[in-house]
Structures are given as C-alpha cells and as structure tokens.
Coordinates of C-alpha atoms in Angstrom, one line a residue:
Chain T
M1080 CA 0.0 0.0 0.0
K1081 CA 1.2 3.4 -0.8
R1082 CA 2.7 5.2 2.2
A1083 CA 3.4 8.9 2.2
L1084 CA 3.1 11.9 4.4
Y1085 CA -0.6 12.5 4.8
E1086 CA -2.1 15.5 6.3
Y1087 CA -5.6 14.9 7.5
L1088 CA -7.5 17.9 8.1
L1089 CA -9.2 16.8 11.3
S1090 CA -12.3 18.0 12.9
G1091 CA -10.9 21.2 14.3
F1092 CA -12.9 23.4 12.1
I1093 CA -13.8 26.1 14.6
S1094 CA -15.8 28.9 13.4
L1095 CA -14.8 32.2 15.0
A1096 CA -17.2 34.5 13.4
A1097 CA -19.7 34.5 10.6
V1098 CA -21.3 37.5 9.1
A1099 CA -23.5 37.1 6.1
T1100 CA -26.4 38.7 4.5
G1101 CA -29.2 37.3 2.5
F1102 CA -29.4 33.9 4.1
A1103 CA -33.1 34.2 4.5
Q1104 CA -33.7 33.5 0.8
S1105 CA -35.0 30.1 0.1
H1106 CA -32.6 27.7 -1.5
D1107 CA -34.9 24.8 -2.0
F1108 CA -35.3 25.4 -5.7
L1109 CA -31.7 25.7 -6.2
K1110 CA -30.9 22.6 -4.2
D1111 CA -33.2 20.6 -6.4
S1112 CA -31.6 21.9 -9.5
I1113 CA -28.1 21.0 -8.5
A1114 CA -28.7 18.2 -6.1
F1115 CA -25.3 16.7 -6.6
E1116 CA -23.7 20.1 -5.8
K1117 CA -25.8 20.7 -2.7
N1118 CA -22.8 21.4 -0.5
V1119 CA -22.2 24.5 -2.6
S1120 CA -25.3 26.1 -1.3
A1121 CA -25.6 24.4 2.0
E1122 CA -22.1 25.1 3.2
R1123 CA -21.3 28.3 1.3
A1124 CA -18.3 26.7 -0.3
M1125 CA -16.8 26.8 -3.7
P1126 CA -17.2 23.6 -5.6
D1127 CA -14.1 21.5 -5.8
L1128 CA -12.5 22.6 -9.1
S1129 CA -10.6 19.3 -9.6
V1130 CA -11.3 16.2 -11.6
P1131 CA -12.4 13.3 -9.4
E1132 CA -9.9 10.5 -9.3
S1133 CA -12.8 8.0 -9.0
P1134 CA -15.5 9.6 -11.1
A1135 CA -17.9 6.7 -10.6
F1136 CA -18.0 7.4 -6.9
T1137 CA -18.5 11.1 -7.5
L1138 CA -21.3 10.5 -10.0
L1139 CA -23.1 8.3 -7.5
G1140 CA -22.3 10.6 -4.6
V1141 CA -20.7 7.9 -2.5
T1142 CA -17.5 7.9 -0.5
P1143 CA -16.9 4.2 0.1
A1144 CA -14.8 3.2 3.0
N1145 CA -13.7 -0.1 1.5
V1146 CA -12.4 0.2 -2.0
T1147 CA -11.1 -2.7 -3.9
R1148 CA -7.9 -1.9 -5.9
P1149 CA -7.1 -4.7 -8.2
G1150 CA -3.6 -4.3 -9.7
T1151 CA -4.0 -6.2 -13.0
P1152 CA -6.6 -6.4 -15.7
R1153 CA -7.4 -10.0 -14.7
A1154 CA -7.9 -9.0 -11.0
F1155 CA -10.1 -6.2 -12.2
A1156 CA -12.2 -8.5 -14.2
A1157 CA -12.5 -10.9 -11.3
S1158 CA -13.6 -8.0 -9.0
L1159 CA -16.3 -7.0 -11.6
L1160 CA -17.6 -10.6 -11.6
D1161 CA -17.8 -10.5 -7.9
A1162 CA -20.2 -7.6 -8.2
I1163 CA -22.8 -9.7 -9.9
D1164 CA -24.1 -13.0 -8.6
K1165 CA -25.0 -15.9 -10.8
N1166 CA -28.6 -14.7 -11.1
G1167 CA -27.5 -11.4 -12.4
T1168 CA -28.3 -9.6 -9.2
L1169 CA -26.2 -6.6 -8.5
Q1170 CA -24.4 -6.5 -5.2
N1171 CA -24.7 -3.2 -3.4
G1172 CA -21.8 -1.3 -1.9
I1173 CA -19.3 -2.4 -4.6
A1174 CA -16.4 0.1 -5.0
I1175 CA -13.5 -0.7 -7.3
D1176 CA -10.8 1.8 -8.2
T1177 CA -7.9 0.7 -10.3
A1178 CA -5.2 1.6 -12.8
P1179 CA -5.0 -1.9 -14.3
L1180 CA -2.2 -1.2 -16.7
L1181 CA 0.1 0.8 -14.5
N1182 CA 1.9 -2.1 -12.9
G1183 CA 2.5 -3.8 -16.2
T1184 CA 4.5 -0.7 -17.4
T1185 CA 8.2 -0.3 -16.7
L1186 CA 9.7 3.0 -15.7
A1187 CA 11.6 3.2 -18.9
D1188 CA 8.5 2.6 -21.0
Y1189 CA 6.6 5.1 -18.9
R1190 CA 9.2 7.7 -19.5
N1191 CA 9.8 7.1 -23.2
C1192 CA 6.3 6.5 -24.7
Y1193 CA 3.3 8.8 -24.3
L1194 CA 0.8 6.1 -25.2
K1195 CA 2.2 3.7 -22.6
R1196 CA 2.2 6.5 -20.1
F1197 CA -1.4 7.4 -21.0
L1198 CA -2.6 3.9 -20.6
A1199 CA -0.6 3.4 -17.4
N1200 CA -2.4 6.4 -15.9
L1201 CA -5.8 5.3 -17.1
Q1202 CA -7.9 4.8 -14.0
L1203 CA -11.2 2.9 -13.9
S1204 CA -13.7 3.1 -11.1
V1205 CA -16.9 1.1 -10.6
A1206 CA -19.5 1.5 -7.9
T1207 CA -22.9 0.3 -7.0
T1208 CA -25.2 1.8 -4.4
K1209 CA -28.8 1.7 -3.2
G1210 CA -30.8 4.8 -3.9
K1211 CA -31.2 7.3 -1.2
E1212 CA -33.9 7.3 1.4
K1213 CA -37.0 5.6 0.0
D1214 CA -35.5 4.9 -3.4
A1215 CA -35.2 1.2 -3.6
A1216 CA -33.4 1.1 -7.0
T1217 CA -29.8 0.1 -7.4
Q1218 CA -27.5 2.6 -9.1
T1219 CA -24.3 1.7 -10.8
G1220 CA -21.5 4.0 -11.9
L1221 CA -18.7 3.3 -14.3
G1222 CA -15.9 5.9 -14.5
L1223 CA -12.8 6.7 -16.4
H1224 CA -10.0 9.0 -15.3
L1225 CA -7.4 10.2 -17.8
V1226 CA -4.2 12.1 -17.5
L1227 CA -4.0 13.8 -20.9
Y1228 CA -0.8 15.7 -20.1
N1229 CA 1.3 16.0 -17.0
G1230 CA 4.3 18.2 -17.1
D1231 CA 4.5 17.7 -13.4
D1232 CA 4.9 14.0 -13.3
P1233 CA 7.6 13.0 -10.8
R1234 CA 8.5 9.9 -12.8
L1235 CA 9.4 12.1 -15.8
N1236 CA 11.2 14.8 -13.7
N1237 CA 14.9 14.2 -13.6
G1238 CA 15.2 16.9 -10.9
V1239 CA 13.1 14.8 -8.6
L1240 CA 14.8 11.5 -9.4
N1241 CA 18.3 13.1 -9.1
A1242 CA 17.4 14.5 -5.7
T1243 CA 16.0 11.2 -4.6
R1244 CA 19.2 9.6 -5.6
A1245 CA 21.3 12.2 -3.9
I1246 CA 19.5 11.8 -0.6
Y1247 CA 19.8 8.0 -0.8
D1248 CA 23.5 8.2 -1.8
S1249 CA 24.4 10.5 1.1
L1250 CA 22.8 8.2 3.7
Y1251 CA 24.2 5.1 2.0
T1252 CA 27.7 6.6 2.5
A1253 CA 27.0 7.9 6.0
W1254 CA 25.6 4.6 7.2
K1255 CA 28.4 2.6 5.4
I1256 CA 26.0 0.2 3.8
D1257 CA 27.4 -2.6 1.8
P1258 CA 26.2 -5.9 0.3
Q1259 CA 26.8 -7.7 3.6
T1260 CA 25.1 -5.2 5.9
P1261 CA 23.1 -7.4 8.3
P1262 CA 19.3 -7.3 7.9
E1263 CA 18.6 -5.6 11.2
R1264 CA 20.9 -2.6 10.3
L1265 CA 19.5 -2.6 6.7
A1266 CA 16.0 -2.3 8.1
L1267 CA 17.0 0.7 10.2
F1268 CA 18.7 2.2 7.2
E1269 CA 15.6 1.7 5.1
T1270 CA 13.5 3.6 7.7
A1271 CA 16.1 6.4 7.8
V1272 CA 16.0 6.7 4.0
G1273 CA 12.2 6.7 4.0
K1274 CA 12.1 9.4 6.7
A1275 CA 14.7 11.6 4.9
L1276 CA 12.8 11.3 1.6
T1277 CA 9.5 12.0 3.3
N1278 CA 10.9 15.1 5.0
S1279 CA 12.5 16.4 1.8
A1280 CA 11.1 18.8 -0.8
I1281 CA 10.9 15.8 -3.2
F1282 CA 8.1 14.4 -1.3
A1283 CA 6.2 17.7 -1.5
R1284 CA 6.2 17.1 -5.2
F1285 CA 4.8 13.6 -4.9
K1286 CA 2.2 14.7 -2.4
Q1287 CA 1.1 17.5 -4.6
R1288 CA 0.5 15.0 -7.4
V1289 CA -1.7 13.1 -5.1
E1290 CA -3.6 16.2 -4.0
A1291 CA -5.3 16.8 -7.2
L1292 CA -3.6 19.5 -9.2
G1293 CA -1.0 20.3 -6.6
D1294 CA 0.7 23.4 -5.4
P1295 CA 3.8 24.2 -7.4
G1296 CA 4.8 26.9 -5.0
K1297 CA 6.2 24.3 -2.7
S1298 CA 8.6 22.7 -5.1
K1299 CA 11.9 23.8 -6.4
F1300 CA 11.9 20.9 -8.9
R1301 CA 9.2 22.3 -11.0
E1302 CA 10.1 22.3 -14.7
R1303 CA 6.8 22.3 -16.5
D1304 CA 3.6 22.7 -14.6
H1305 CA 0.9 22.1 -17.2
V1306 CA -1.4 19.3 -16.1
W1307 CA -4.5 18.4 -18.0
T1308 CA -6.8 15.8 -16.6
A1309 CA -10.2 14.6 -17.6
A1310 CA -12.8 12.1 -16.3
A1311 CA -16.1 10.8 -17.4
A1312 CA -18.7 8.5 -15.8
L1313 CA -21.8 6.8 -16.8
S1314 CA -24.6 6.0 -14.4
N1315 CA -27.3 3.3 -14.7
R1316 CA -30.3 2.4 -12.6
S1317 CA -32.1 -0.8 -12.0
E1318 CA -35.4 -0.8 -10.2
T1319 CA -35.1 -4.6 -9.5
S1320 CA -31.3 -4.6 -8.8
T1321 CA -30.5 -6.9 -11.7
I1322 CA -28.2 -6.4 -14.5
Q1323 CA -30.9 -7.3 -17.0
T1324 CA -33.0 -4.3 -16.1
L1325 CA -30.2 -1.7 -15.9
R1326 CA -31.3 1.5 -17.6
Y1327 CA -29.3 4.6 -18.6
N1328 CA -29.3 7.2 -15.8
G1329 CA -27.2 10.0 -17.1
W1330 CA -23.5 10.8 -17.3
G1331 CA -21.0 13.3 -16.2
A1332 CA -17.7 14.6 -17.4
W1333 CA -15.0 16.8 -15.8
S1334 CA -11.8 18.4 -17.1
S1335 CA -9.2 20.6 -15.5
Y1336 CA -6.2 22.3 -16.8
S1337 CA -3.6 23.6 -14.4
I1338 CA -0.9 26.1 -15.3
G1339 CA 2.1 27.1 -13.3
L1340 CA 2.7 30.7 -13.9
G1341 CA 6.4 31.5 -13.9
K1342 CA 9.2 29.0 -13.5
S1343 CA 10.0 29.8 -9.9
S1344 CA 6.9 31.6 -8.8
P1345 CA 4.2 30.0 -6.6
N1346 CA 1.4 31.2 -8.9
Q1347 CA -1.0 28.7 -10.3
L1348 CA -4.1 29.0 -12.5
I1349 CA -6.6 26.2 -12.7
L1350 CA -9.4 26.1 -15.3
H1351 CA -12.2 23.6 -14.7
A1352 CA -15.3 22.5 -16.6
R1353 CA -17.8 19.9 -15.8
V1354 CA -21.1 18.7 -17.2
R1355 CA -23.8 16.4 -16.0
F1356 CA -26.8 15.2 -18.0
D1357 CA -30.0 13.2 -17.4
E1358 CA -29.5 12.3 -13.8
R1359 CA -32.7 10.9 -12.3
T1360 CA -33.1 10.7 -8.5
A1361 CA -36.1 9.5 -6.6
A1362 CA -35.9 12.2 -4.0
L1363 CA -39.3 11.5 -2.3
K1364 CA -41.8 8.8 -2.4
D1365 CA -43.9 10.2 -5.3
S1366 CA -41.6 12.5 -7.0
V1367 CA -38.6 12.2 -9.2
A1368 CA -36.1 14.9 -9.9
V1369 CA -34.3 14.8 -13.3
V1370 CA -31.3 16.9 -13.8
D1371 CA -31.6 17.5 -17.5
Y1372 CA -28.3 19.3 -17.6
Y1373 CA -25.8 21.0 -15.3
H1374 CA -22.8 22.9 -16.6
L1375 CA -20.1 24.5 -14.5
L1376 CA -17.1 26.6 -15.5
G1377 CA -14.6 27.5 -12.9
V1378 CA -11.3 29.2 -12.5
R1379 CA -9.0 29.4 -9.5
F1380 CA -5.8 31.4 -9.1
R1381 CA -3.5 30.5 -6.2
T1382 CA -0.4 32.3 -5.0
N1383 CA 1.6 32.8 -1.8
I1384 CA 2.1 36.2 -0.3
S1385 CA 4.9 35.8 2.1
K1386 CA 3.8 32.8 4.2
V1387 CA 0.1 33.3 3.4
K1388 CA -1.6 31.2 0.8
V1389 CA -4.1 33.2 -1.2
S1390 CA -6.6 31.9 -3.7
A1391 CA -9.3 33.6 -5.7
E1392 CA -11.8 31.4 -7.4
G1393 CA -15.0 31.7 -9.2
A1394 CA -17.5 29.4 -10.9
V1395 CA -20.6 29.9 -13.0
T1396 CA -23.3 27.2 -13.3
N1397 CA -26.2 26.6 -15.4
S1398 CA -28.8 23.9 -14.9
K1399 CA -32.2 22.6 -15.9
T1400 CA -34.1 20.3 -13.6
T1401 CA -37.4 18.7 -14.1
I1402 CA -39.4 17.6 -11.0
E1403 CA -42.1 15.0 -11.7
V1404 CA -44.7 14.5 -9.1
Q1405 CA -47.1 11.5 -9.3
H1406 CA -50.3 12.7 -7.6
S1407 CA -52.3 9.6 -8.4
K1408 CA -52.1 6.8 -10.8
D1409 CA -53.2 8.9 -13.8
I1410 CA -52.2 12.4 -12.7
M1411 CA -48.7 13.6 -12.8
S1412 CA -47.4 17.1 -12.8
R1413 CA -44.0 18.3 -14.1
Q1414 CA -42.2 21.4 -13.1
V1415 CA -39.2 22.6 -15.1
N1416 CA -36.7 24.7 -13.2
Y1417 CA -33.8 26.7 -14.6
A1418 CA -31.0 28.0 -12.5
A1419 CA -28.0 30.0 -13.6
G1420 CA -25.6 31.9 -11.4
G1421 CA -22.2 32.2 -10.0
I1422 CA -20.1 31.9 -6.9
F1423 CA -16.9 33.8 -6.1
S1424 CA -14.6 33.6 -3.2
V1425 CA -11.3 34.8 -1.9
V1426 CA -9.5 32.7 0.6
M1427 CA -6.4 33.5 2.7
E1428 CA -4.7 30.8 4.7
A1429 CA -1.9 31.7 7.1
R1430 CA 0.1 29.0 8.9
L1431 CA 0.2 29.9 12.6
N1432 CA 2.4 26.9 13.5
P1433 CA 3.3 23.6 11.8
N1434 CA -0.2 22.1 12.5
L1435 CA -2.4 25.1 12.7
W1436 CA -3.8 27.3 10.0
L1437 CA -6.0 30.4 10.1
N1438 CA -8.4 30.5 7.3
L1439 CA -10.2 33.7 6.2
S1440 CA -12.7 33.6 3.3
L1441 CA -14.8 36.1 1.6
Y1442 CA -17.5 34.9 -0.7
S1443 CA -20.4 35.9 -2.8
E1444 CA -23.1 33.9 -4.4
A1445 CA -25.8 34.9 -6.9
F1446 CA -28.5 33.0 -8.7
K1447 CA -30.8 35.2 -10.6
E1448 CA -33.8 32.9 -11.1
N1449 CA -33.8 31.8 -7.5
K1450 CA -33.3 35.3 -6.2
V1451 CA -30.2 34.2 -4.3
N1452 CA -27.7 37.0 -3.7
T1453 CA -25.5 36.5 -0.7
F1454 CA -22.3 38.0 0.5
G1455 CA -20.4 36.7 3.5
F1456 CA -17.2 36.4 5.4
K1457 CA -16.0 33.6 7.6
T1458 CA -13.0 32.6 9.6
A1459 CA -11.8 29.3 10.7
L1460 CA -9.0 27.6 12.4
K1461 CA -7.8 24.3 10.8
W1462 CA -5.8 21.8 12.7
A1463 CA -3.9 19.1 10.8
A1464 CA -2.0 16.2 12.2
Q1465 CA 0.8 14.5 10.4
L1466 CA 0.5 10.8 10.4
Chain W
M1110 CA 23.9 -18.2 6.5
D1111 CA 25.7 -20.0 3.7
E1112 CA 27.5 -18.0 1.1
Q1113 CA 26.0 -18.3 -2.4
S1114 CA 28.5 -19.3 -5.0
V1115 CA 28.5 -18.7 -8.7
T1116 CA 30.4 -21.3 -10.5
L1117 CA 32.1 -20.1 -13.7
S1118 CA 33.7 -22.3 -16.3
H1119 CA 37.1 -21.3 -17.5
D1120 CA 36.1 -22.4 -21.0
E1121 CA 33.3 -19.9 -21.3
G1122 CA 33.3 -16.2 -21.8
I1123 CA 33.4 -13.3 -19.4
P1124 CA 30.3 -13.3 -17.2
V1125 CA 27.5 -10.9 -17.7
I1126 CA 25.1 -9.6 -15.0
T1127 CA 21.5 -9.3 -16.0
F1128 CA 18.9 -7.0 -14.5
V1129 CA 15.1 -7.0 -14.9
I1130 CA 13.2 -4.3 -13.0
L1131 CA 9.5 -4.3 -13.4
H1132 CA 6.8 -1.7 -12.7
P1133 CA 7.1 2.1 -13.0
T1134 CA 8.9 2.4 -9.7
Y1135 CA 12.2 4.2 -9.4
C1136 CA 15.0 1.8 -8.6
I1137 CA 18.7 2.4 -7.9
V1138 CA 21.3 -0.5 -7.9
K1139 CA 24.8 -0.2 -6.5
L1140 CA 27.2 -3.0 -7.4
S1141 CA 30.3 -3.6 -5.3
L1142 CA 33.2 -6.0 -5.6
K1143 CA 35.3 -7.6 -2.9
A1144 CA 38.7 -9.0 -3.8
P1145 CA 39.8 -12.4 -2.4
D1146 CA 41.2 -12.3 1.1
T1147 CA 40.0 -8.7 1.8
N1148 CA 37.3 -7.3 3.9
N1149 CA 36.4 -4.2 1.9
W1150 CA 33.6 -3.8 -0.5
V1151 CA 34.5 -1.4 -3.3
Q1152 CA 31.6 0.1 -5.1
V1153 CA 32.2 -0.1 -8.9
L1154 CA 28.9 0.8 -10.4
E1155 CA 25.6 2.6 -9.8
T1156 CA 22.7 2.5 -12.2
D1157 CA 19.0 3.0 -12.2
N1158 CA 16.0 2.0 -14.3
R1159 CA 15.3 5.4 -16.0
A1160 CA 16.6 4.6 -19.4
Q1161 CA 15.9 0.8 -19.5
S1162 CA 14.3 -1.7 -17.3
A1163 CA 15.9 -4.9 -18.6
F1164 CA 19.7 -4.6 -19.2
E1165 CA 23.0 -6.4 -19.0
I1166 CA 26.4 -5.3 -17.7
S1167 CA 29.4 -7.3 -18.8
F1168 CA 32.5 -7.7 -16.6
D1169 CA 34.7 -6.9 -19.6
D1170 CA 33.2 -3.5 -19.9
P1171 CA 35.9 -1.2 -18.7
A1172 CA 33.5 1.7 -18.3
S1173 CA 31.5 -0.4 -15.7
F1174 CA 34.4 -2.2 -14.1
P1175 CA 37.6 -0.1 -13.8
D1176 CA 41.1 -1.3 -13.3
G1177 CA 41.9 -3.4 -10.2
N1178 CA 38.8 -5.4 -10.5
P1179 CA 38.3 -8.8 -12.1
V1180 CA 38.3 -7.4 -15.6
G1181 CA 40.1 -9.2 -18.3
N1182 CA 40.0 -12.0 -20.8
D1183 CA 40.7 -14.7 -18.3
V1184 CA 37.8 -16.1 -16.4
Q1185 CA 40.3 -17.6 -14.0
D1186 CA 40.8 -14.2 -12.5
F1187 CA 37.4 -14.2 -11.0
D1188 CA 38.1 -17.0 -8.6
G1189 CA 37.5 -16.0 -5.0
W1190 CA 36.1 -12.5 -5.9
R1191 CA 32.7 -11.5 -4.6
L1192 CA 30.0 -9.5 -6.4
G1193 CA 27.5 -7.7 -4.2
W1194 CA 24.6 -5.3 -4.7
V1195 CA 22.4 -3.0 -2.7
V1196 CA 19.0 -2.2 -4.3
F1197 CA 16.8 0.8 -3.4
F1198 CA 13.2 1.3 -4.4
D1199 CA 11.4 4.6 -4.0
G1200 CA 8.0 4.0 -2.6
H1201 CA 6.7 7.6 -3.0
S1202 CA 4.2 6.8 -5.6
T1203 CA 0.9 8.0 -7.0
T1204 CA -1.1 4.9 -6.8
A1205 CA -2.7 3.1 -3.9
V1206 CA -1.1 -0.3 -4.6
D1207 CA 2.4 0.0 -5.8
P1208 CA 4.6 -3.0 -6.3
Y1209 CA 8.3 -3.3 -6.8
A1210 CA 10.2 -6.2 -8.5
I1211 CA 13.8 -6.8 -9.4
T1212 CA 15.6 -9.9 -10.6
I1213 CA 19.4 -10.0 -10.8
G1214 CA 21.0 -12.9 -12.5
M1215 CA 24.2 -13.8 -14.3
R1216 CA 25.1 -15.6 -17.4
Q1217 CA 28.2 -17.0 -19.0
G1218 CA 27.7 -17.2 -22.7
Q1219 CA 24.1 -18.3 -23.0
N1220 CA 24.1 -20.3 -19.8
A1221 CA 22.6 -18.9 -16.6
V1222 CA 25.2 -19.4 -13.9
M1223 CA 23.6 -17.8 -10.8
H1224 CA 21.3 -20.2 -9.0
P1225 CA 19.0 -19.0 -7.6
E1226 CA 18.7 -15.6 -9.1
F1227 CA 18.3 -12.7 -6.7
K1228 CA 14.6 -11.8 -6.7
K1229 CA 12.8 -9.3 -4.6
Q1230 CA 9.2 -8.3 -5.2
G1231 CA 6.3 -7.1 -3.2
D1232 CA 4.2 -4.1 -2.3
F1233 CA 5.5 -1.0 -0.5
D1234 CA 4.7 -0.8 3.2
G1235 CA 6.8 2.4 3.5
P1236 CA 8.4 5.1 1.5
A1237 CA 11.5 3.1 0.7
K1238 CA 12.7 -0.5 0.3
V1239 CA 16.3 -1.5 0.5
F1240 CA 17.7 -5.0 -0.2
N1241 CA 21.3 -6.4 -0.4
G1242 CA 23.0 -9.6 -1.3
Y1243 CA 26.2 -11.0 -2.8
V1244 CA 27.7 -14.0 -4.4
K1245 CA 31.2 -15.5 -4.5
F1246 CA 32.8 -16.6 -7.8
K1247 CA 34.3 -20.1 -8.1
V1248 CA 36.1 -21.0 -11.3
V1249 CA 36.2 -24.6 -12.4

C-alpha cells in the first residue's frame, strides 16, 4: 500500500465569526436543481475545481470506506464478476478503483512512450449503491479518469529523481551500507532513508500530485507545470437490482487544466469545466427529480504572499431540472426549473504553527432565477495532524 | 547463512550480469566487488531504471568495471572474488497499490550461472525499500 506523508484535516474546524447577508432567501429550488452540488449552497463553499480520481464514486455521490484496488486487468475482471451474482443480481456497496495497466508498465516505457504512459495512468472506477432514502433502486457507476498531459509527473522529472538519488547516496555513505550489511541494520537504514525522503522537498512534489492538481509553489523541482486531466462517468439504474434491467441514468464529465505561472513563482491557475446530464433521482416517495443538464465553468488562481496562501476562485453554473410528481395513478405534474448563477470567493490561509492554519474567506453567491444573492465572510482555524 | 557461490567455467566467456526491473517504480542498484582475502567492498557501479528496465552489464566493460577489478580476458581471474549489490526502491508513488520487483542474474555465454537468481518483489509498506546480497565466484 502506498505510504506517504498524509495530512488529514481533522475535525478542528472552529468557526470564530460568521457575518453574512441574504441567508433568508429560500434555496430549495436551487438545491433541487443542483442536487449533486448541494454542498455548494448548503455550506457556502466553492465547488471543488478538480477532476475526481474516481468519477464513478463522485457521480453516485458515494465515498466508500472499503475500496477494492485490483492491480491487474485480470484481477479487475474478477472484481467485476464478484459484483454480480449468478442470477445477475447486482451487489450493493461495490467500490472498485484501479489503474489496471500501471503495474505492467516499466519506468523506462513510462518515460519514453506517451501512449504507454497514458494507458498506465488510465484509471477505472466502478461503484454500486442503493438509492437514497426511499429509493429502492440500485444505481451503478462506471468511470474513467485520464491524465492527458502531466508536465509535473515526478516519474518524468529528472530533478526529482536526481534529488531522490542524492539523498539516498548521502545516507548510504554515512551509514556505510554494503552488500553484507546485516538485515537488522539494513531495516534501520531503510527507515532512515524513508524518513529523509518524506521530509524532503521531493516528497512535497509527490504529495502535490496526489492532492489533485498540486501546489507548485512548494517545489523547487518544477520544470513544467501544465497538467491536463479529464474524467467521465456513466450511471445506470435498476429498479429490480438486476443487470438485465439496468437503464441509462445520465452521465457526467470533468476536465481541469492547471498552469504554473512562472518557472520559480508560486502562482498557479486552474481552469475547470464539468457537465452532468440526465440524472434521475427519486428524492421523495412520489416525486422524481431529473437533472436534465448541469454545466459548471470555474477558475482558480493561487499564490503565496509571504507565508500566506491566497486563492481567488469563481464558478458559474447553469442547470435545468425537471421535477415530476405523481399525484395519483393517472395524474402527474411536471415542473421545469432553470438556474444560472455564480459563486466567487477569496480565501487566505496563514500557517500559525506547523499544525495550525487560520483561514479567512470572503464569498459571494448569486443565482438570478432563485433570487439568491449572498455575500459573506467567515474565519476558521484548521488543525492538521501529520501521520 | 551459507554464502552463495556462482560457478564459472574457465572455458566460457566473461560473465554478464542481467537485470530486470518491473513496474514504474524508481530503482537504484549499486554494485560492489570484494577481492579475495580482503574485507572491503569497493563500489564499482551505480545504475537505475530510468533509461531501461531490462539490461545487462558485462564484466569486460571497462566503463563499468575499472582497473583493479576482475576485468580481463581470463575467467580464472574471477576465482575468489565476490560481487554484491544494494537495491533501493522509491515508494513515494501516486497509486494506492504499488509493487516493486527486481531480478538480478548472471550468465556466461548463454548459460545462466547464478542459481538461484536474486529476486525481490512485493508491495510497498513504507516510502523506501532496500535490499542487499552478494555471491562468491568459483572457477572450475
């Protein structure tokens, strides 16, 4: 299993003050329109302008605790077969996330051939889940994550690999390691090397790669920072939870392009787009909400001013939702809702000590059709533990 | 632990070390030699898998094995020398399940002469993996 330095933002989200206007406006209509983005309105937060690593999970709105990660195409196929029993019944709670071709690729091939690198980074995700609340149907998601271009790939970055080698070499010499070093001392050496690499700037680069589009301001090894990723996912529903009755239930696509501005500057620009179509959810017993379409265009600019991280971001959305209500066997009403608007925020984050950040955010949100027009300010302390 | 021997035939050619490093994991290999009746390992070569993942290094390559080591046309010179290695894998990766795998072998002509080959493979449980090993040459 991958090990790295992880920072978990724990529960220390302490609100110090909140001043906002316009909260009294009803958001119900908006929430229906963008059900899958409900946190945007409910929590006054910008949508995450990154491409989901596991788009099938995102499309279904699940965050599974137990994810199967088969490492080969054969193991992936076996995992898929496990998701369906011999009668064609879909198992619920299946979550598979894999890059099945990665481990069959050598580093040399990865570095020398775009096609092999593209295929190695191709990530598949599969998920099944029961509908929410009284929705008894089973939903399935099948997703694909692509790295179309990554100028930030540590495997391609000789600066990163040379620095890794230099750290290893210096400890190798200091510890006087040789082919006959006994296993106990070799294990201690291995731990020391791991720690040194983890504490180095090199690791920041790897960590950034893991954390979506990264933060080039931290790395001195940056050479080219253009990263283009995309993802797509298809959703199906089965009212009887069998594979034979699976029906199309919409799809979604995401794409982000990240640009490092200046070779040694911490500035980064991220452009993001996403679309969702034809998503059908049984929100209540007698009603169905169909998100006919949802579009989002977003942009984020990040920089560092002294030791303060600053980001300015904005997004515009446009959606059409149809709510169908079955009043009786023969009577059904349909209401079509349109929503278009935007969200803008400026966030400043200052590191008070190695584990504590002060977060200040200023935001504005406007949706014309829904008469939503808010402006607010909030502060928070964030506590992070290094594991 | 018993010392592993590699038996070379004086009728065959200069031995060649073979490497196969699978998966897109960064790997560094350091090769060292120990002369007969000495206690010091002398590092002679360091390589990695950036340019190629399956490659060979011949003992008669002066670029790889400089003077003072068992380089020459006579296999008999190898008797009593030891060849050792230290292998490092970088576990800082971008995927959840990341394996490492290396096989080090040796051939003389077309014949494999290192039995068993040195093989290490597994999944990372930390940011680095380091392995070592060595063989002693015996010429018959």
